[in-house]
Amino acid sequence: MGAVADVFGKAIQQVERERRLLDREPDPASPPERDAPAFAPWPDCRTELLDANSQYHAATLLPGTRAAGLKRLLLRVLNVYTYRQVLFNAAIVRILNRWDQRLRSLGGELSDSSLRLTERLNRRVARIEERRSLWEARLAGQLGALEDRTGAAESDLSELQSRARQERARVDALEDSVRRLEALLASERETASAGKPR
């Protein structure tokens, strides 16, 4: 009897532990969708680069400039003093031209990879949520079956206890009958031995 009660006690403790573990996490109605992080687009500096490409040399005049001949002559004289600055400006403009295209392509690739990663993560989260709901349903079914078995075992145990009480009552009645018979037999022997001559 004690071993059966220990088994049921352990089973009840295990069921309560599982219930506490399940109740600790709230059940969301649907998994949260994760959005791709918003990257600011690379600033459009094509106009500034076109202006820099057309004006990095100080001797360059825009079309329609007034007194262009005089200004050109003056700029050629100044070119002697500004030649190294013109080379530096040209190098800076070439570097900016190259890096603008490269950074635009990198920004596009980063945005595309971020979207792909977000979609992949959303699919994985959905799969995990689906598996979790399946496991919860399976665990709920197993808990229900365990509760049914526990209830059946408890009813069997109570039935066995009532049978044991009935059997104990029968054994007590039989022991009383045996005692009465022994007492009756002893009194009969005494009567028989008292009536016999020695």
Coordinates of C-alpha atoms in Angstrom, one line a residue:
M1 CA 0.0 0.0 0.0
G2 CA 2.8 2.4 0.9
A3 CA 4.7 1.8 -2.3
V4 CA 1.6 2.6 -4.4
A5 CA 1.0 5.8 -2.5
D6 CA 4.7 6.8 -3.1
V7 CA 4.3 6.2 -6.8
F8 CA 1.1 8.4 -6.9
G9 CA 2.8 11.1 -4.8
K10 CA 5.7 11.2 -7.2
A11 CA 3.4 11.3 -10.2
I12 CA 1.4 14.2 -8.7
Q13 CA 4.6 16.1 -7.9
Q14 CA 5.8 15.6 -11.5
V15 CA 2.5 16.8 -13.0
E16 CA 2.5 19.9 -10.7
R17 CA 6.0 20.7 -11.8
E18 CA 5.1 20.4 -15.5
R19 CA 2.1 22.7 -14.9
R20 CA 4.2 25.3 -13.2
L21 CA 6.7 25.2 -16.0
L22 CA 3.9 25.6 -18.6
D23 CA 2.2 28.4 -16.6
R24 CA 5.4 30.4 -16.3
E25 CA 5.4 31.4 -20.0
P26 CA 2.4 33.2 -21.3
D27 CA 0.9 31.8 -24.5
P28 CA 1.1 34.5 -27.2
A29 CA -1.7 34.4 -29.8
S30 CA 0.7 34.7 -32.6
P31 CA 4.5 35.0 -32.9
P32 CA 5.7 38.6 -33.3
E33 CA 6.8 39.5 -36.8
R34 CA 10.2 41.0 -36.8
D35 CA 10.7 43.8 -39.3
A36 CA 14.0 44.4 -41.1
P37 CA 16.0 47.2 -39.5
A38 CA 15.5 50.4 -41.5
F39 CA 18.8 51.6 -42.9
A40 CA 18.9 55.2 -44.1
P41 CA 19.6 55.2 -47.8
W42 CA 22.9 56.5 -49.0
P43 CA 22.6 60.2 -49.5
D44 CA 22.2 61.3 -53.2
C45 CA 25.3 63.4 -53.8
R46 CA 25.4 63.0 -57.6
T47 CA 24.7 66.7 -58.2
E48 CA 27.5 67.8 -55.9
L49 CA 29.8 65.3 -57.5
L50 CA 28.9 66.5 -61.0
D51 CA 29.6 70.1 -59.9
A52 CA 32.9 69.0 -58.3
N53 CA 33.9 67.1 -61.5
S54 CA 33.3 70.2 -63.6
Q55 CA 34.9 72.7 -61.3
Y56 CA 37.8 71.0 -59.5
H57 CA 40.3 72.8 -61.8
A58 CA 40.3 76.5 -61.1
A59 CA 41.0 77.4 -64.8
T60 CA 37.7 75.8 -65.8
L61 CA 35.0 78.2 -66.6
L62 CA 31.3 77.4 -66.9
P63 CA 29.7 78.0 -70.3
G64 CA 28.2 81.5 -70.7
T65 CA 30.7 83.2 -68.4
R66 CA 31.1 87.0 -69.1
A67 CA 34.6 88.1 -70.1
A68 CA 35.7 84.5 -70.4
G69 CA 38.9 85.4 -72.3
L70 CA 40.2 87.8 -69.7
K71 CA 39.3 85.4 -66.9
R72 CA 41.0 82.5 -68.7
L73 CA 44.2 84.6 -69.0
L74 CA 44.0 85.5 -65.3
L75 CA 43.4 81.9 -64.3
R76 CA 46.4 80.7 -66.4
V77 CA 48.6 83.1 -64.5
L78 CA 47.2 81.9 -61.2
N79 CA 47.7 78.3 -62.3
V80 CA 51.4 78.6 -61.7
Y81 CA 50.6 79.1 -58.0
T82 CA 47.6 76.7 -57.7
Y83 CA 48.9 73.7 -59.7
R84 CA 49.4 71.4 -56.7
Q85 CA 46.0 72.4 -55.2
V86 CA 44.4 71.5 -58.6
L87 CA 46.1 68.0 -58.5
F88 CA 44.9 67.5 -54.9
N89 CA 41.3 68.6 -55.8
A90 CA 41.4 66.2 -58.8
A91 CA 42.5 63.3 -56.6
I92 CA 39.8 64.0 -54.0
V93 CA 37.1 64.2 -56.7
R94 CA 38.3 60.9 -58.3
I95 CA 38.2 59.2 -54.8
L96 CA 34.8 60.5 -54.1
N97 CA 33.5 59.3 -57.5
R98 CA 34.8 55.8 -56.8
W99 CA 33.6 55.6 -53.3
D100 CA 30.1 57.0 -54.0
Q101 CA 29.4 54.1 -56.4
R102 CA 30.9 51.5 -54.0
L103 CA 29.0 52.8 -51.0
R104 CA 25.7 52.9 -52.9
S105 CA 26.2 49.2 -53.9
L106 CA 27.2 48.3 -50.3
G107 CA 24.1 50.0 -49.0
G108 CA 21.9 48.1 -51.4
E109 CA 23.6 44.8 -50.6
L110 CA 23.2 45.5 -46.8
S111 CA 19.5 46.3 -47.2
D112 CA 18.9 43.2 -49.3
S113 CA 20.8 40.9 -46.9
S114 CA 19.0 42.5 -44.0
L115 CA 15.6 41.7 -45.6
R116 CA 16.6 38.1 -46.4
L117 CA 17.9 37.6 -42.8
T118 CA 14.6 39.0 -41.4
E119 CA 12.5 36.7 -43.6
R120 CA 14.6 33.7 -42.7
L121 CA 14.4 34.6 -39.0
N122 CA 10.6 35.1 -39.3
R123 CA 10.3 31.6 -40.9
R124 CA 12.4 30.0 -38.2
V125 CA 10.4 31.7 -35.4
A126 CA 7.2 30.5 -37.1
R127 CA 8.5 27.0 -37.2
I128 CA 9.6 27.1 -33.6
E129 CA 6.2 28.5 -32.5
E130 CA 4.5 25.7 -34.5
R131 CA 6.7 23.1 -32.9
R132 CA 6.1 24.6 -29.5
S133 CA 2.3 24.5 -30.0
L134 CA 2.6 20.9 -31.1
W135 CA 4.7 20.0 -28.0
E136 CA 2.2 21.9 -25.8
A137 CA -0.7 20.0 -27.3
R138 CA 1.2 16.7 -27.0
L139 CA 2.1 17.5 -23.4
A140 CA -1.5 18.5 -22.6
G141 CA -2.7 15.2 -24.1
Q142 CA -0.1 13.3 -22.0
L143 CA -1.1 15.2 -18.9
G144 CA -4.8 14.4 -19.6
A145 CA -3.9 10.7 -20.0
L146 CA -1.8 10.8 -16.9
E147 CA -4.7 12.4 -15.0
D148 CA -7.0 9.7 -16.3
R149 CA -4.6 7.0 -15.3
T150 CA -4.1 8.7 -11.9
G151 CA -7.9 8.9 -11.4
A152 CA -8.3 5.2 -12.4
A153 CA -5.4 4.2 -10.1
E154 CA -6.9 6.1 -7.2
S155 CA -10.3 4.5 -7.8
D156 CA -8.6 1.1 -8.0
L157 CA -6.7 1.9 -4.8
S158 CA -9.9 2.9 -2.9
E159 CA -11.6 -0.2 -4.2
L160 CA -8.6 -2.3 -3.0
Q161 CA -8.7 -0.5 0.4
S162 CA -12.4 -1.3 0.8
R163 CA -11.8 -4.9 -0.1
A164 CA -8.9 -5.0 2.3
R165 CA -11.2 -3.7 5.1
Q166 CA -13.8 -6.3 4.2
E167 CA -11.2 -9.0 4.2
R168 CA -9.9 -7.8 7.5
A169 CA -13.4 -7.8 8.9
R170 CA -13.8 -11.4 7.7
V171 CA -10.5 -12.4 9.2
D172 CA -11.5 -10.8 12.5
A173 CA -14.8 -12.6 12.4
L174 CA -13.1 -15.9 11.7
E175 CA -10.6 -15.3 14.5
D176 CA -13.5 -14.7 16.9
S177 CA -15.2 -17.9 15.6
V178 CA -12.0 -19.8 16.2
R179 CA -11.6 -18.4 19.7
R180 CA -15.2 -19.3 20.5
L181 CA -14.7 -22.8 19.1
E182 CA -11.5 -23.2 21.1
A183 CA -13.3 -22.0 24.3
L184 CA -16.2 -24.4 23.6
L185 CA -13.8 -27.2 22.9
A186 CA -11.9 -26.5 26.1
S187 CA -15.1 -26.5 28.1
E188 CA -16.2 -29.7 26.5
R189 CA -12.9 -31.3 27.4
E190 CA -13.2 -30.1 31.0
T191 CA -16.7 -31.5 31.1
A192 CA -15.7 -34.8 29.6
S193 CA -12.7 -35.1 31.9
A194 CA -14.8 -34.2 35.0
G195 CA -17.4 -36.9 34.2
K196 CA -14.8 -39.6 33.7
P197 CA -13.9 -41.7 36.8
R198 CA -10.2 -42.0 37.6

